[in-house]
């Protein structure tokens, strides 16, 4: 191979690699005119007005209140259930394992 062709190939390859490195470099933008930082998420205060009994061993996955009853799906491997609960007592009125 001609020495000039070899040098030309090396120079073109080097310039190509330098261009790729330049294009893919990390960019840090430091604008002089940045606005105020975004506001955080709103914080709401809650007040508990009443509590109801509930099976503390139930891992609740879904909960629906309808016509005075709670419909709950619970789950843990081997213990999944769908059940209808009396809201005042926490008693399971109907239930079935899945």
XYZ file of C-alpha atoms in Angstrom:
98
model
C 0.000 0.000 0.000
C 1.256 3.449 -0.861
C 2.471 5.423 2.206
C 0.408 8.452 1.212
C -2.759 6.329 0.986
C -2.021 4.810 4.409
C -1.549 8.266 5.991
C -4.673 9.579 4.294
C -6.686 6.609 5.611
C -5.358 7.143 9.157
C -6.092 10.884 9.068
C -9.642 10.393 7.762
C -10.310 7.653 10.336
C -8.913 9.842 13.133
C -11.023 12.827 12.082
C -14.103 10.613 11.892
C -13.520 9.269 15.409
C -12.864 12.772 16.745
C -16.129 13.933 15.165
C -18.063 11.066 16.750
C -16.561 11.816 20.152
C -17.450 15.496 19.785
C -21.055 14.803 18.765
C -21.601 12.299 21.602
C -19.956 14.350 24.349
C -21.955 15.046 27.549
C -23.563 18.457 27.505
C -24.006 20.595 30.591
C -26.290 23.536 30.007
C -25.785 26.372 32.443
C -28.252 29.006 31.410
C -27.978 32.414 33.055
C -31.750 32.875 32.935
C -33.181 29.913 34.761
C -36.642 30.363 36.211
C -37.623 29.442 39.745
C -37.515 25.734 40.586
C -40.792 23.885 40.090
C -43.105 23.771 43.078
C -43.268 20.506 44.988
C -46.286 18.261 45.088
C -49.172 19.655 47.123
C -49.428 18.365 50.672
C -52.944 17.710 51.848
C -53.938 17.346 55.450
C -56.435 14.684 56.439
C -58.575 14.196 59.489
C -59.741 10.700 60.474
C -63.410 11.005 61.389
C -64.265 7.323 61.923
C -62.581 3.928 61.861
C -64.019 0.518 61.064
C -62.838 -2.960 62.091
C -60.904 -4.956 59.511
C -59.069 -8.269 59.392
C -55.446 -7.254 59.899
C -54.189 -10.454 58.244
C -55.975 -9.570 54.977
C -53.664 -8.153 52.331
C -56.168 -5.870 50.574
C -55.587 -5.494 46.841
C -58.926 -4.070 45.759
C -61.724 -2.363 47.683
C -65.179 -1.202 46.624
C -67.934 0.366 48.741
C -71.472 -0.162 47.402
C -74.887 0.032 49.109
C -73.434 -0.120 52.625
C -71.134 -3.089 52.017
C -67.451 -3.438 51.303
C -66.347 -5.728 48.506
C -62.731 -6.663 48.947
C -60.190 -8.687 47.047
C -57.312 -9.922 49.131
C -54.210 -11.647 48.014
C -51.172 -13.455 49.097
C -49.989 -16.505 47.256
C -52.313 -19.330 48.264
C -54.660 -17.026 50.242
C -56.427 -14.907 47.591
C -60.122 -14.236 48.203
C -63.054 -12.186 47.018
C -65.426 -11.290 49.819
C -68.359 -9.137 50.860
C -67.990 -7.484 54.264
C -70.350 -5.802 56.696
C -68.749 -2.396 57.065
C -69.790 -1.750 60.673
C -68.639 -5.089 62.115
C -65.954 -6.126 59.617
C -67.641 -9.551 59.449
C -67.244 -11.515 56.201
C -70.766 -12.113 54.836
C -69.767 -13.997 51.674
C -66.395 -15.051 50.452
C -64.597 -17.416 48.208
C -61.029 -18.477 47.658
C -59.472 -18.054 44.267
